[in-house]
Structure formats: C-alpha cells, structure tokens
mmCIF file of C-alpha atoms in Angstrom:
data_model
loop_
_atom_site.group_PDB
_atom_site.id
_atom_site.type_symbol
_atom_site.label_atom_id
_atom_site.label_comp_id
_atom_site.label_asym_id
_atom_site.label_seq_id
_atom_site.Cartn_x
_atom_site.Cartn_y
_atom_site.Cartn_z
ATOM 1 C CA UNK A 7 8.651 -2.478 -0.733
ATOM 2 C CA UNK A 8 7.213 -5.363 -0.638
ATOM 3 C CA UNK A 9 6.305 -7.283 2.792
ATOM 4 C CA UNK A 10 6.876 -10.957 2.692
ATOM 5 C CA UNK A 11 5.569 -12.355 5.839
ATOM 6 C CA UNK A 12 6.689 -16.133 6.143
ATOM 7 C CA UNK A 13 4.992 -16.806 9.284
ATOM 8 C CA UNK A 14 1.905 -16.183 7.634
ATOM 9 C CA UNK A 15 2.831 -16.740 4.128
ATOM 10 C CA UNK A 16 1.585 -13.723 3.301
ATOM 11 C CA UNK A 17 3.193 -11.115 0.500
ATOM 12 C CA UNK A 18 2.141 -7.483 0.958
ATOM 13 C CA UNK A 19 2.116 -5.405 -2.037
ATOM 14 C CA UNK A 20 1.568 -1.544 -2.263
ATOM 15 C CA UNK A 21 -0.236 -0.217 -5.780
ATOM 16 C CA UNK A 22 -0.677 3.492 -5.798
ATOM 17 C CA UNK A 23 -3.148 4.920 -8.465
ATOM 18 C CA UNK A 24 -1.504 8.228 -9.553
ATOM 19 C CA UNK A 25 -2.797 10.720 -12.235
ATOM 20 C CA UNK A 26 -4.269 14.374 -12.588
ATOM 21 C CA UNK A 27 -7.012 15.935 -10.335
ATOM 22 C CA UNK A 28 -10.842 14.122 -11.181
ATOM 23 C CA UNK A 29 -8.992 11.767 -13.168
ATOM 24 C CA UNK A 30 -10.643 8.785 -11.839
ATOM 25 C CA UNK A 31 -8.415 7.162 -9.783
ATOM 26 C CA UNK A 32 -10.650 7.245 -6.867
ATOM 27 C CA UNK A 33 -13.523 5.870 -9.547
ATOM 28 C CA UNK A 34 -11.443 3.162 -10.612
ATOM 29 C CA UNK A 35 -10.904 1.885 -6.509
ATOM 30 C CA UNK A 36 -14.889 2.207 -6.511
ATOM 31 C CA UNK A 37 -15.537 0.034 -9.429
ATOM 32 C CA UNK A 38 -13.062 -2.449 -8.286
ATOM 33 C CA UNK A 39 -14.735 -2.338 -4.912
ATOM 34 C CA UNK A 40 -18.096 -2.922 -6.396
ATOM 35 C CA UNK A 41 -17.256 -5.764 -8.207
ATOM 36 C CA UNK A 42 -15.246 -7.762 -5.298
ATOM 37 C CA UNK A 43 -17.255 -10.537 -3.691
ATOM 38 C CA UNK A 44 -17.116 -9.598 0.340
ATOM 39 C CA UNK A 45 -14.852 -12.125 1.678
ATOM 40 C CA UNK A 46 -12.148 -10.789 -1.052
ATOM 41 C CA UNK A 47 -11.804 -7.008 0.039
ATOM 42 C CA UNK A 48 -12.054 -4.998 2.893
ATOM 43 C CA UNK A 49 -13.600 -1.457 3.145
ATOM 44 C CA UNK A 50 -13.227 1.185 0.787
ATOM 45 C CA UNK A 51 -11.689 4.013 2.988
ATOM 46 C CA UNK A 52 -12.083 7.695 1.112
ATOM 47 C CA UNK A 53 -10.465 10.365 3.288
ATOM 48 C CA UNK A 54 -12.033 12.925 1.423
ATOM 49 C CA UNK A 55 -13.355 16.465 1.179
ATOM 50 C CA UNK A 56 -17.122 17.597 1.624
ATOM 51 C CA UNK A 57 -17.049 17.782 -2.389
ATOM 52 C CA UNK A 58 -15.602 14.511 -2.558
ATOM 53 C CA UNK A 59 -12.572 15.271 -3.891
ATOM 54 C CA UNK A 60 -9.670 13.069 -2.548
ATOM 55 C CA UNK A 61 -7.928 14.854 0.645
ATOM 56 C CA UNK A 62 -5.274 12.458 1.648
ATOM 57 C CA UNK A 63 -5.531 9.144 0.062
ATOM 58 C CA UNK A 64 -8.281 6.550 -0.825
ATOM 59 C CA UNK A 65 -7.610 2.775 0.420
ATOM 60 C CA UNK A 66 -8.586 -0.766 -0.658
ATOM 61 C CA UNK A 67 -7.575 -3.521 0.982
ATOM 62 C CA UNK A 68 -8.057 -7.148 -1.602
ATOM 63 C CA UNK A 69 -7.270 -10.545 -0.508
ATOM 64 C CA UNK A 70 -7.820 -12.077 -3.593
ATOM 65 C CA UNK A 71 -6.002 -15.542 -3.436
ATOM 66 C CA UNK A 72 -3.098 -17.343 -3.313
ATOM 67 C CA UNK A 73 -0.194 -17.413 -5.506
ATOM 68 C CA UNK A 74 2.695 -20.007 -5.111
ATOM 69 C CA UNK A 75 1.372 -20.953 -1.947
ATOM 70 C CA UNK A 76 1.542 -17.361 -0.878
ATOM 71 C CA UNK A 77 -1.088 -15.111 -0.096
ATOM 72 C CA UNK A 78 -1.567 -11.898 -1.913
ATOM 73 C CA UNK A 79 -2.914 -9.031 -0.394
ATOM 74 C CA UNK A 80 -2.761 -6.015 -2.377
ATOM 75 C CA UNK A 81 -3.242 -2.680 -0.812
ATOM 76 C CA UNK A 82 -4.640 0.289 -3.468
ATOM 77 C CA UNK A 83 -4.251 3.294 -2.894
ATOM 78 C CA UNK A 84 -4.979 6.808 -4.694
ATOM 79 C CA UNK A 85 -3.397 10.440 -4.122
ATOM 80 C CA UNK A 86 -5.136 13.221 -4.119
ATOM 81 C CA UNK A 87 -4.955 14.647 -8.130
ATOM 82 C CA UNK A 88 -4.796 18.683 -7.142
ATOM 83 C CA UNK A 89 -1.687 20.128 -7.556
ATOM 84 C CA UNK A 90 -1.653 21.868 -3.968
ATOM 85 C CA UNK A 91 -1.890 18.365 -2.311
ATOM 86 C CA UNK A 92 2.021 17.516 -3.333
ATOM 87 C CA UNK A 93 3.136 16.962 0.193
ATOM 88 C CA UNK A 94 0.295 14.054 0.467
ATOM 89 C CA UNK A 95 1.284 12.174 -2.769
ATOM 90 C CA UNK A 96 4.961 12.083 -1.834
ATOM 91 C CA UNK A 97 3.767 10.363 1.168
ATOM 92 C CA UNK A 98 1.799 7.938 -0.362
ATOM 93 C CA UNK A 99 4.400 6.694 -2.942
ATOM 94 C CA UNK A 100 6.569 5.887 -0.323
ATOM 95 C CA UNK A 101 7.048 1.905 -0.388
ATOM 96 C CA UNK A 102 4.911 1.413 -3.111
ATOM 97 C CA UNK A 103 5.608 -2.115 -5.456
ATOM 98 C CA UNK A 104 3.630 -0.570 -8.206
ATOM 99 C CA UNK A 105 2.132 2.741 -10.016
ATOM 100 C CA UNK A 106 -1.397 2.778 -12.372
ATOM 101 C CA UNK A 107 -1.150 6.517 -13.829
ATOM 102 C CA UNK A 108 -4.531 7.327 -14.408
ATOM 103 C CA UNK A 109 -4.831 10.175 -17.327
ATOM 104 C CA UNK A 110 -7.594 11.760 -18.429
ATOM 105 C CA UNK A 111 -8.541 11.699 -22.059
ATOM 106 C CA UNK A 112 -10.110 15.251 -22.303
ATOM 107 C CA UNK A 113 -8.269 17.593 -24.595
ATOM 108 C CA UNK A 114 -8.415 20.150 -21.731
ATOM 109 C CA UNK A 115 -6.804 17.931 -19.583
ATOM 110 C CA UNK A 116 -3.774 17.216 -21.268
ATOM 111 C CA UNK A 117 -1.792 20.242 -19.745
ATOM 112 C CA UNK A 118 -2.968 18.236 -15.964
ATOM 113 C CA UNK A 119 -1.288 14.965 -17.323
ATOM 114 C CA UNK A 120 1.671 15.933 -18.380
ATOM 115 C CA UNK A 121 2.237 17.498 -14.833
ATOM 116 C CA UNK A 122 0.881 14.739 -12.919
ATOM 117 C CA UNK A 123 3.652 12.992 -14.748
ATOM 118 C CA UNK A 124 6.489 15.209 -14.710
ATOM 119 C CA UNK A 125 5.225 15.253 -10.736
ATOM 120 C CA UNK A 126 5.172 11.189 -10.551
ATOM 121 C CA UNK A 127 8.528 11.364 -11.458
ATOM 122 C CA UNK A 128 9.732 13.442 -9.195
ATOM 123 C CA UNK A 129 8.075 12.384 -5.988
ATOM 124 C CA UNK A 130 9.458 8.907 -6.914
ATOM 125 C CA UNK A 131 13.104 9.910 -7.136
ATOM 126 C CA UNK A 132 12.318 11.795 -3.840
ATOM 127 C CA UNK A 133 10.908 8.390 -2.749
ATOM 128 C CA UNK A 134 14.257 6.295 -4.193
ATOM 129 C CA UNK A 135 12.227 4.946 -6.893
ATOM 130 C CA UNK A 136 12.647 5.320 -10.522
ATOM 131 C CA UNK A 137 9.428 5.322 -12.692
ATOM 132 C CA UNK A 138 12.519 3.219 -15.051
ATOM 133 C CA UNK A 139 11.864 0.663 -13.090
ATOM 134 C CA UNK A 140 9.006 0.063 -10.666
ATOM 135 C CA UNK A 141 6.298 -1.371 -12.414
ATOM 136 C CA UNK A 142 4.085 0.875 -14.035
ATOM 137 C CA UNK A 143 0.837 0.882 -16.492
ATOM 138 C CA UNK A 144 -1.152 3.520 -18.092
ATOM 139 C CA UNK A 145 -4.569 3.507 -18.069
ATOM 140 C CA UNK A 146 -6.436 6.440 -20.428
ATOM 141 C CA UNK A 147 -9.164 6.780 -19.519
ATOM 142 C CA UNK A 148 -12.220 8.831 -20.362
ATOM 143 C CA UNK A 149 -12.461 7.281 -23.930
ATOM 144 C CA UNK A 150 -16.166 7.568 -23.792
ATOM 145 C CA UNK A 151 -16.025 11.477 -24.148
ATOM 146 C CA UNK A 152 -15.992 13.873 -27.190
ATOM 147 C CA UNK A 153 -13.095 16.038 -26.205
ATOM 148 C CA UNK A 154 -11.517 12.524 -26.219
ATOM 149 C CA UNK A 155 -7.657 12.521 -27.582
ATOM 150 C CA UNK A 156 -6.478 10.072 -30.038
ATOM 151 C CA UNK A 157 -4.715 7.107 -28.389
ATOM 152 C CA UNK A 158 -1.588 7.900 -30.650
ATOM 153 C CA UNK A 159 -1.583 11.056 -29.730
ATOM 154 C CA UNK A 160 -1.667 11.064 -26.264
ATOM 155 C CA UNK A 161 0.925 7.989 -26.182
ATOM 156 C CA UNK A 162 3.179 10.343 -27.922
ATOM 157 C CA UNK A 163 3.512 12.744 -24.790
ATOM 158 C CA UNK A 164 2.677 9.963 -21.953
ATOM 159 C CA UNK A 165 3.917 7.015 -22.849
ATOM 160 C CA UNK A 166 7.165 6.485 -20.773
ATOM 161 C CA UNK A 167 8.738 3.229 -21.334
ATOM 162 C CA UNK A 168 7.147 0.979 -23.223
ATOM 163 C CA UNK A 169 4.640 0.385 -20.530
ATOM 164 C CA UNK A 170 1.214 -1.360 -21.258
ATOM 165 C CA UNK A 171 -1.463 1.070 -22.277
ATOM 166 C CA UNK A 172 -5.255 0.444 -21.127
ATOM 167 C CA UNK A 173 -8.198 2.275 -22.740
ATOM 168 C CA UNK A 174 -10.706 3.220 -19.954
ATOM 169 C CA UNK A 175 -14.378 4.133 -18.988
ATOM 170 C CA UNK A 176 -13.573 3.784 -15.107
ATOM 171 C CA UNK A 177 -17.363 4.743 -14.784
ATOM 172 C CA UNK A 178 -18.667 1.932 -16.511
ATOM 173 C CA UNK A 179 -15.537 -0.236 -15.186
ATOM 174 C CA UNK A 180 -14.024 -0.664 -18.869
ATOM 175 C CA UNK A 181 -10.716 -1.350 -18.574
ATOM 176 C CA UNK A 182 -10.702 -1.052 -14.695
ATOM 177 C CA UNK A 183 -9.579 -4.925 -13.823
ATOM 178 C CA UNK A 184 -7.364 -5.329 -16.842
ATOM 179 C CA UNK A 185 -5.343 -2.501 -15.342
ATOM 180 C CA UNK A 186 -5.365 -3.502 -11.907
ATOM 181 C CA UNK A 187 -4.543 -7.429 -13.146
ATOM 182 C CA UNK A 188 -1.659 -6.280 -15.553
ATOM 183 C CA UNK A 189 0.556 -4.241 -12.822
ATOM 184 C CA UNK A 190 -0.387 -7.153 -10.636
ATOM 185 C CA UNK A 191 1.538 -9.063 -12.370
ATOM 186 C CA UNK A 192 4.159 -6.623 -13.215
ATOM 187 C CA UNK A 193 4.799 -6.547 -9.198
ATOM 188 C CA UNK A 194 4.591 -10.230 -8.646
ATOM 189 C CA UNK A 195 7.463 -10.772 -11.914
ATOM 190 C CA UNK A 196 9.299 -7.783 -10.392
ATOM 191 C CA UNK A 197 10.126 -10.363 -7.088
ATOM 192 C CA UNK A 198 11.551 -12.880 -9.558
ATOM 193 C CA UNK A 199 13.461 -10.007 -11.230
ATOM 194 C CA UNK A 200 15.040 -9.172 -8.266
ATOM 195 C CA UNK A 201 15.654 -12.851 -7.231
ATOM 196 C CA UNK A 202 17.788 -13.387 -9.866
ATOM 197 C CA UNK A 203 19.343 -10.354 -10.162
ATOM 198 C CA UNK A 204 20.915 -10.893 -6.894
ATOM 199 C CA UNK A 205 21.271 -15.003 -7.557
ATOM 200 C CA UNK B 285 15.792 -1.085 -4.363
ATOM 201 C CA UNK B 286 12.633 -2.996 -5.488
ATOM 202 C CA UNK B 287 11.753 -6.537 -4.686
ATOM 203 C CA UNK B 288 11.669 -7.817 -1.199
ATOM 204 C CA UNK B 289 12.693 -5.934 1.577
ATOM 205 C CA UNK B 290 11.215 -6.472 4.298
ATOM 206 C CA UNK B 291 10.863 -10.928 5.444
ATOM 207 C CA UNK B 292 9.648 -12.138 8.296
ATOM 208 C CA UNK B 293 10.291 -15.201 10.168
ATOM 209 C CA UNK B 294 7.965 -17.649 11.924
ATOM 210 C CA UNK B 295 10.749 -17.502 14.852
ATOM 211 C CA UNK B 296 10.644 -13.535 14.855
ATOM 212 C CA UNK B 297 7.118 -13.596 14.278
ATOM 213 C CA UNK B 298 6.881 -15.428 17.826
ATOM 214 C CA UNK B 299 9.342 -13.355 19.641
ATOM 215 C CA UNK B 300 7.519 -10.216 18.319
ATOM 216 C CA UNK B 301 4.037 -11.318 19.671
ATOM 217 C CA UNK B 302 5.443 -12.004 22.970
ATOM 218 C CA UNK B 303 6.342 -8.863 23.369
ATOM 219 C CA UNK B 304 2.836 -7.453 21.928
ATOM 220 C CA UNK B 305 1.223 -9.669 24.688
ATOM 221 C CA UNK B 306 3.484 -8.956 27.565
ATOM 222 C CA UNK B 307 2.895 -5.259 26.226
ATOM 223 C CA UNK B 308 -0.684 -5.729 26.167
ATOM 224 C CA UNK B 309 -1.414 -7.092 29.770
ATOM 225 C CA UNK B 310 1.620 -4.645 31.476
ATOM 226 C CA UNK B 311 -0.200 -2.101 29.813
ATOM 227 C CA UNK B 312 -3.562 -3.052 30.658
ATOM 228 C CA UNK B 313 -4.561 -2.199 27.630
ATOM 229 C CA UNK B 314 -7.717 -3.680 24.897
ATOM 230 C CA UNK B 315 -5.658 -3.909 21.785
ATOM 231 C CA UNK B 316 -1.670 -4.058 20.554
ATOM 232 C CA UNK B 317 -0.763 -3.346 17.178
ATOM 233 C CA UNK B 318 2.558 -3.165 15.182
ATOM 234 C CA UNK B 319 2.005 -1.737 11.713
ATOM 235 C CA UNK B 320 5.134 -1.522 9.151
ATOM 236 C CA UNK B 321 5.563 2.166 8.182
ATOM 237 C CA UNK B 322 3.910 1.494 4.449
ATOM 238 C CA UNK B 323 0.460 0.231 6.350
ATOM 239 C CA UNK B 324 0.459 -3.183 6.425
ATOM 240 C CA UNK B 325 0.239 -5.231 9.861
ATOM 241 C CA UNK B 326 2.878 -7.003 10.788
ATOM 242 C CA UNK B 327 0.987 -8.596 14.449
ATOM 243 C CA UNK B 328 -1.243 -7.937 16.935
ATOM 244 C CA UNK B 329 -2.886 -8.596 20.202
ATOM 245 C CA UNK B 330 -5.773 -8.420 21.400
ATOM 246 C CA UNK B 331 -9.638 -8.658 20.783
ATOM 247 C CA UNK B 332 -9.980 -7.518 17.729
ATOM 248 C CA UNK B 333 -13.027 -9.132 16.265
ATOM 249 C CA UNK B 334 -15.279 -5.465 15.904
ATOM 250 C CA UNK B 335 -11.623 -3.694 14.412
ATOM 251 C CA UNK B 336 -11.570 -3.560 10.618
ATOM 252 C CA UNK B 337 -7.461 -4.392 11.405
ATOM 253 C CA UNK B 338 -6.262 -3.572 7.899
ATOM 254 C CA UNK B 339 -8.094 -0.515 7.716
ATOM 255 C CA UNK B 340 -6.977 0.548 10.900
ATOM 256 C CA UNK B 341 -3.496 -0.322 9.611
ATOM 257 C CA UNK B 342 -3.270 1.895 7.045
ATOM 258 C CA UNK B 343 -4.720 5.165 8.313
ATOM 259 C CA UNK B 344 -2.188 4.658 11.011
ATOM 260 C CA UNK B 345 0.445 4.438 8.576
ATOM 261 C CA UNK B 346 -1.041 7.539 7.104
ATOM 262 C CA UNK B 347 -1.230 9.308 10.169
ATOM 263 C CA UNK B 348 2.269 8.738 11.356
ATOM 264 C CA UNK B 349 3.431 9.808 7.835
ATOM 265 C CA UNK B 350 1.766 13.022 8.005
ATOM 266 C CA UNK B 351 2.805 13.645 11.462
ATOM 267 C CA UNK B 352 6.583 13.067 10.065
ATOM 268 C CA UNK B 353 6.021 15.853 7.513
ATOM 269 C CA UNK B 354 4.690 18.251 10.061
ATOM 270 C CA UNK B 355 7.652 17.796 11.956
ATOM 271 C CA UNK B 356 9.983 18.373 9.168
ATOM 272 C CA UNK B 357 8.108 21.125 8.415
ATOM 273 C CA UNK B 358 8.747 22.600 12.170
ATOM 274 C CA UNK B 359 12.118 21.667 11.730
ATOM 275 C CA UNK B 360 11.662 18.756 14.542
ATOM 276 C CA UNK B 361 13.355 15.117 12.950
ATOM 277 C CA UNK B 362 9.915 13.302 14.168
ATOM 278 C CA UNK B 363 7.541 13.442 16.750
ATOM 279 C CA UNK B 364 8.227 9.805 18.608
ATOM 280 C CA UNK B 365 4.780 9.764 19.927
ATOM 281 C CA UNK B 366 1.511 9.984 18.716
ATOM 282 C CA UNK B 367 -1.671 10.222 21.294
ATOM 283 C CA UNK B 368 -4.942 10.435 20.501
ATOM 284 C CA UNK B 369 -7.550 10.720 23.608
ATOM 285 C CA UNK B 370 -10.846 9.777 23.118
ATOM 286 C CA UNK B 371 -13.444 9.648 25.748
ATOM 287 C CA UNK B 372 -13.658 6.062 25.795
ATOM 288 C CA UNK B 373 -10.422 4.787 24.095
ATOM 289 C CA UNK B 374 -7.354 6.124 23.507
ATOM 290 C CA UNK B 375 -4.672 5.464 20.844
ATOM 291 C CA UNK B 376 -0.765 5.640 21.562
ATOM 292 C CA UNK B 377 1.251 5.480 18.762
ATOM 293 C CA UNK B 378 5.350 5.133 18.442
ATOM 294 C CA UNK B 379 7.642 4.673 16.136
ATOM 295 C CA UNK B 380 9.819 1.927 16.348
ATOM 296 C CA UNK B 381 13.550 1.431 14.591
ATOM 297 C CA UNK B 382 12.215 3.975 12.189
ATOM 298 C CA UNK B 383 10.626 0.980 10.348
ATOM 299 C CA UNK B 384 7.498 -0.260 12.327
ATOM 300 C CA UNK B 385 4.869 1.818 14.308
ATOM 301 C CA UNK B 386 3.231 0.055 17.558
ATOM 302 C CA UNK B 387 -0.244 1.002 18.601
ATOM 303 C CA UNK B 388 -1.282 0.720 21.978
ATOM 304 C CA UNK B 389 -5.344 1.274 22.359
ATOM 305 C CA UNK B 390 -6.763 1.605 26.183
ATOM 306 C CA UNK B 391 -9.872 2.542 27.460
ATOM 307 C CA UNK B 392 -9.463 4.399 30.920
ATOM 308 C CA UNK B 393 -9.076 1.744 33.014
ATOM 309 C CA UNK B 394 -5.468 1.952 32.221
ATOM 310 C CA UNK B 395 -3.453 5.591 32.300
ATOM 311 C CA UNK B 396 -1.508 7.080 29.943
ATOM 312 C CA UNK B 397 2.020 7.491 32.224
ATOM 313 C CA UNK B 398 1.491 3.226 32.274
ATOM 314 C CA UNK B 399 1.458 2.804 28.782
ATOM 315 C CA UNK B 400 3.704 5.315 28.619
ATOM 316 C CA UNK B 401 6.158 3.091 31.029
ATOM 317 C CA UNK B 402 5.373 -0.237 29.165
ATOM 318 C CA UNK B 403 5.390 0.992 25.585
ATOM 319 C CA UNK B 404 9.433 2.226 26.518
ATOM 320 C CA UNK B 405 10.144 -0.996 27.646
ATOM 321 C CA UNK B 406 8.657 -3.227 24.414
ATOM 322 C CA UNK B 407 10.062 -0.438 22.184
ATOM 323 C CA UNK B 408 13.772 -1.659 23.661
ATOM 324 C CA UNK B 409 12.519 -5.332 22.927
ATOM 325 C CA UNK B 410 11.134 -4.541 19.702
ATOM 326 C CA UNK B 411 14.295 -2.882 18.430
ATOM 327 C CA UNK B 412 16.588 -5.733 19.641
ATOM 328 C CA UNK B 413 14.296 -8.238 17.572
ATOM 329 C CA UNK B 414 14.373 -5.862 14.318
ATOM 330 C CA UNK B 415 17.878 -4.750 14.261
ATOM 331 C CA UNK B 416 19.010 -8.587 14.481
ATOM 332 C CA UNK B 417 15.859 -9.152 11.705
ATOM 333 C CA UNK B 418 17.614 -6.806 9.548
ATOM 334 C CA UNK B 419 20.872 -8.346 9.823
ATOM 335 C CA UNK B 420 19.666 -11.661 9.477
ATOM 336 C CA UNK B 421 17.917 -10.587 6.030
ATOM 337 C CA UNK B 422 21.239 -8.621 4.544
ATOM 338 C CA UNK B 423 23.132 -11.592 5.607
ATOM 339 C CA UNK B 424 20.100 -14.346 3.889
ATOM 340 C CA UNK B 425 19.815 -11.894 0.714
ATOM 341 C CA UNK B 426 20.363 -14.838 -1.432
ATOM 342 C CA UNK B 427 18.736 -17.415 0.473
ATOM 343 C CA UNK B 428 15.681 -15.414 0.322
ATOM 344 C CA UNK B 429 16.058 -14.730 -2.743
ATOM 345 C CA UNK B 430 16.369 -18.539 -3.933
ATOM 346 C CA UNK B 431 13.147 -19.563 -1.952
ATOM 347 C CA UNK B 432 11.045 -16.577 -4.254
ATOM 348 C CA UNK B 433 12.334 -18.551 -7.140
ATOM 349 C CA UNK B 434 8.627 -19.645 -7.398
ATOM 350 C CA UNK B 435 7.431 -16.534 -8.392
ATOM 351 C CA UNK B 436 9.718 -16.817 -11.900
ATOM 352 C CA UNK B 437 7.475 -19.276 -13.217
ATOM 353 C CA UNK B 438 4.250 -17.313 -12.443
ATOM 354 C CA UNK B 439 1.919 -17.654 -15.562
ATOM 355 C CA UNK B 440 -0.931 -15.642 -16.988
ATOM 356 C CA UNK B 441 -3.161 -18.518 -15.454
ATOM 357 C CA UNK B 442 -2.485 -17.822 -12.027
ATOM 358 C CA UNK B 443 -2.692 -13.971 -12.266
ATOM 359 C CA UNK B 444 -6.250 -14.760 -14.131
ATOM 360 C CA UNK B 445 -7.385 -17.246 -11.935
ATOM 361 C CA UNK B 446 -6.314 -14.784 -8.608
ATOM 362 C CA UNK B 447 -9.060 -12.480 -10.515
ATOM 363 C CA UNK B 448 -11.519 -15.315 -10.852
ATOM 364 C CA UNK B 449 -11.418 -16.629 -14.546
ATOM 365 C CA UNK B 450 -9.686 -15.531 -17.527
ATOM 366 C CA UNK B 451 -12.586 -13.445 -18.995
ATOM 367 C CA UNK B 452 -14.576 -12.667 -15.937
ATOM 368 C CA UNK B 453 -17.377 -11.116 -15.991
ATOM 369 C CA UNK B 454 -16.708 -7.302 -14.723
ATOM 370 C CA UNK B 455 -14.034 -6.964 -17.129
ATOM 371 C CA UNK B 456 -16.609 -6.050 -19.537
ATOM 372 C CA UNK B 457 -17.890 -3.820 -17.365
ATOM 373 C CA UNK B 458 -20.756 -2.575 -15.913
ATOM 374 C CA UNK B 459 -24.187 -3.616 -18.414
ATOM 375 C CA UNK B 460 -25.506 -0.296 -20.349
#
C-alpha cells in the first residue's frame, strides 16, 4: 500500500521482483544498483545464503526524484525463487504497489515459471491482492541463451493480462531499467486510478 | 484495496515525534524509530547520522514479519515484543495498532525494565494518534483522493526524466 507522507511530501512505493529460483531477480536489483549515481540509492541489502542464493529477501532503497512535487522513493525488493522458501515470499508481497515477474527463458525452466506463477497468484490473494489488478510487468529474461524459448511461446503460458512484456539479459542490464521504469509508472497511474475511482 | 492507504499529516507528523522524543529521553535511550509494517519509516529520533535509516527500516519490517509467522506457527497471535541484546546496544521492538512497529535502541546506560516502562506508555500515545489518523483518512477518502489528482496527468516525460533522460545511457546496458 502505498505510504503518502504529506509532512514530508514523500510517496512510498513497494515493488517486489518475483519469479522462479536463479531467475535473476536478485541480478536485476544488482544491475540497477550499479548503475544508480550514490546520492540516488541506498545500500543493496542481500540476506542471503553462503551460496548466494536469496534467503529472505534482497532490498534497494532509490530516491530517484520528484514527481508532482512529491518525492518518490521506491523500495525493491526480491523473494527468495526456491520453492521451500514459500512462507518468506508471502511475507514479502505483503503491501506491495507493484510486481516485476522475473522468468527465466531456459527451456528447462519453464516447468519453475509456471509455478512461480501459479505461486504469485496465490500468495497475493493470501495477501488481498489480485495479480488482476496490482500493477504487474513481465520481464523474460535470459534471451541471450541457447535453450532460449521463443517469445510467443512463452507469452502463450505466462502472459496474464495483457501486461507489458520486457526481453532481458539482467547480466548485461538489457532490459533491466525499462522494466523497473514501466511498473513505475504502472504504480504511480494506479494512485490516479484509485483517485477517481472513489471521486 | 490498492492506491493510497496509508496519509500522513504534517499535524500528526508533529504529535507523533513528540512522543518519539519524550520516548527517547524517558527512555534514555540513543535512537527512536517508528517503521510502518511494509518497511518504510514513518519518524524518528535521535542521532542517526552513522544509521543507514532506510536500511535499518526494512530489515525491521522483515524481522517483525517473520517473528509474526513464527508465532502463528506456535499457535501464539504475535509476539508484542521483540528484543535483541547486544553487548553494546540493544534493540526493542513493538508493535503498535497492528500497523506501525517502534524501535527503541539503548546502549547500557539505560535498562531494559525502563524502556520497557516508557515504550508502554508511548505505545498508549501512539495508538490514540493512529486510531484518530485512521478515522480521519476513512472520513477524508475523497479529499485525499482529490489532492492526488496530480498524479492523473503524469506523462512519459516525468517517469523518463525521474530515470535521468529518455534514452539514458544504462538502458543499453552494460558495453560488451
């Protein structure tokens, strides 16, 4: 939910990065991290394993402007991808303005994205959101590799809603910030959405 | 519901960091947070110029959510109270109106059964000031709404220029 804070003139806004285990959710927060003058972010927190696999969540704090005369801090998070780690991701979605599903491009991995979806939509309901709704985008990424998927073809199973569709190479950031900037603004239109749905 | 749900005040915002500071000194304690549940800070007091705040924020959010779930787990609603002893600073956290979480850190020149005392006290305070918030936002729902009315004419241009340019440079990504 988002956190408008008029004494500071500050909006809040949640963006989880969901999506199959070694996806590269996590990679994505790096590369965004990376490429973030100093004064704009904070750290990059990883609570991680020793392998580096994500544990409970990954966090990055950006203070990237003003909008409107408001400030915009968004606050990115990951989940950890393995299926074992449910209980964590349900946690994390709580409150969140805005999902980036992250799926992997590998043939193998198709099996892993269709559950990390069926599983997004769960823990959402569980959360009181509805992946109908709350802004969403899907990044595919991977496209660099030879086990890659066709696009069509892996719209065909993922694709939810009409949602916009990024091609990715988190690695080499391709695709990284025009993910992040479109559900950016699909969060900041969703607070007009709900302005005048209630006007 | 999506959108806004959670507005704060200038007013509120200066009733809330009197309590944080009477907190603070009662306490004798270094720092006083209060985080909102989904990580974000909502005020503090205190010296916190070598505290990475939002950071700090966050994992406490994180924290007191897993702490919920191993409750639930056990059966137990919540565990109210969260302590963590170090051996130069310790961290009390509480749960607040089931919506905020208020950190107290002290170093041991206070004691926990103070900050125990003075953490029960703002926590009374606290929910007073957020359960007339709350009301005061279901009853404004439109108002508020009307004065976001800004945000239906946000453009392309301002997301872009919020990401420095239209066709910055690490959109292409990193050089091969």
């Amino acid at each position: 939910m988002v956190f408008i804070n008029y004494a500071a003139r500050e909006i809040n806004v949640k963006i989880v990065y969901y999506g199959p285990g070694l996806g590269g959710k996590t990679t994505n927060l790096q590369y965004i991290y990376e490429r973030t003058s100093p004064d704009q972010k904070g750290k990059l927190i990883s609570l991680a394993t020793e392998t580096e696999r994500t544990l409970f969540f990954d966090f990055l704090p950006l203070d990237l402007g003003t909008v409107k005369g408001f400030r915009i801090r968004f606050h990115l998070y990951t989940v950890p991808g393995q299926v074992f780690y449910d209980a964590s991701r349900k946690l994390i979605l709580k409150g969140a303005d805005g999902v980036v599903f992250v799926a992997d491009s590998q043939r193998e991995r198709m099996d892993a994205n269709i559950e990390s979806l069926n599983n997004l939509k769960v823990n959402l309901r569980e959360n009181g959101l509805d992946i109908r709704t709350i802004p969403y985008v899907l990044q595919l990424n991977k496209r660099d590799l030879p086990s890659a998927v066709p696009v069509e073809e892996m719209l065909r199973v993922l694709h939810v809603k009409g949602e916009p569709v990024f091609e990715a190479v988190a690695t080499r950031g391709i695709g990284v910030f025009e993910t992040l900037k479109t559900i950016a603004r699909l969060v900041l239109q969703e607070l007009k959405k709900t302005t005048h749905a209630m006007g | 519901m999506m959108g806004f749900d959670f507005v704060l005040y200038e007013q509120d915002y200066d009733q809330i960091q009197q309590v944080l500071h009477r907190l603070k000194e009662g306490a004798n304690a270094q720092m006083v947070f209060l985080i909102d549940r989904n990580g974000s800070m909502v005020a503090f007091q205190g010296d916190t110029e070598n505290i990475d705040t939002t950071s700090f924020a966050s994992l406490a959010a994180g924290n007191v959510a897993a702490t919920e779930s191993l409750a639930r787990l056990l059966g137990e609603r919540e565990f109210n109270v969260l302590y963590h002893e170090g051996a130069g600073q310790n961290i009390h956290m509480s749960l607040i109106s089931q919506r905020v979480i208020l950190v107290v850190i002290f170093s041991n020149k206070s004691a926990l059964g103070l900050v125990r005392l003075r953490v029960k006290q703002a926590a009374n305070e606290l929910e007073r000031i957020f359960t007339s918030l709350m009301e005061k936002l279901e009853r404004d729902r439109e108002l508020i709404g009307a004065s976001l009315n800004q945000f239906a004419e946000i453009t392309d241009e301002d997301i872009d220029a919020l990401f420095g340019g239209p066709e910055s440079e690490r959109d292409r990504g990193r050089p091969r």
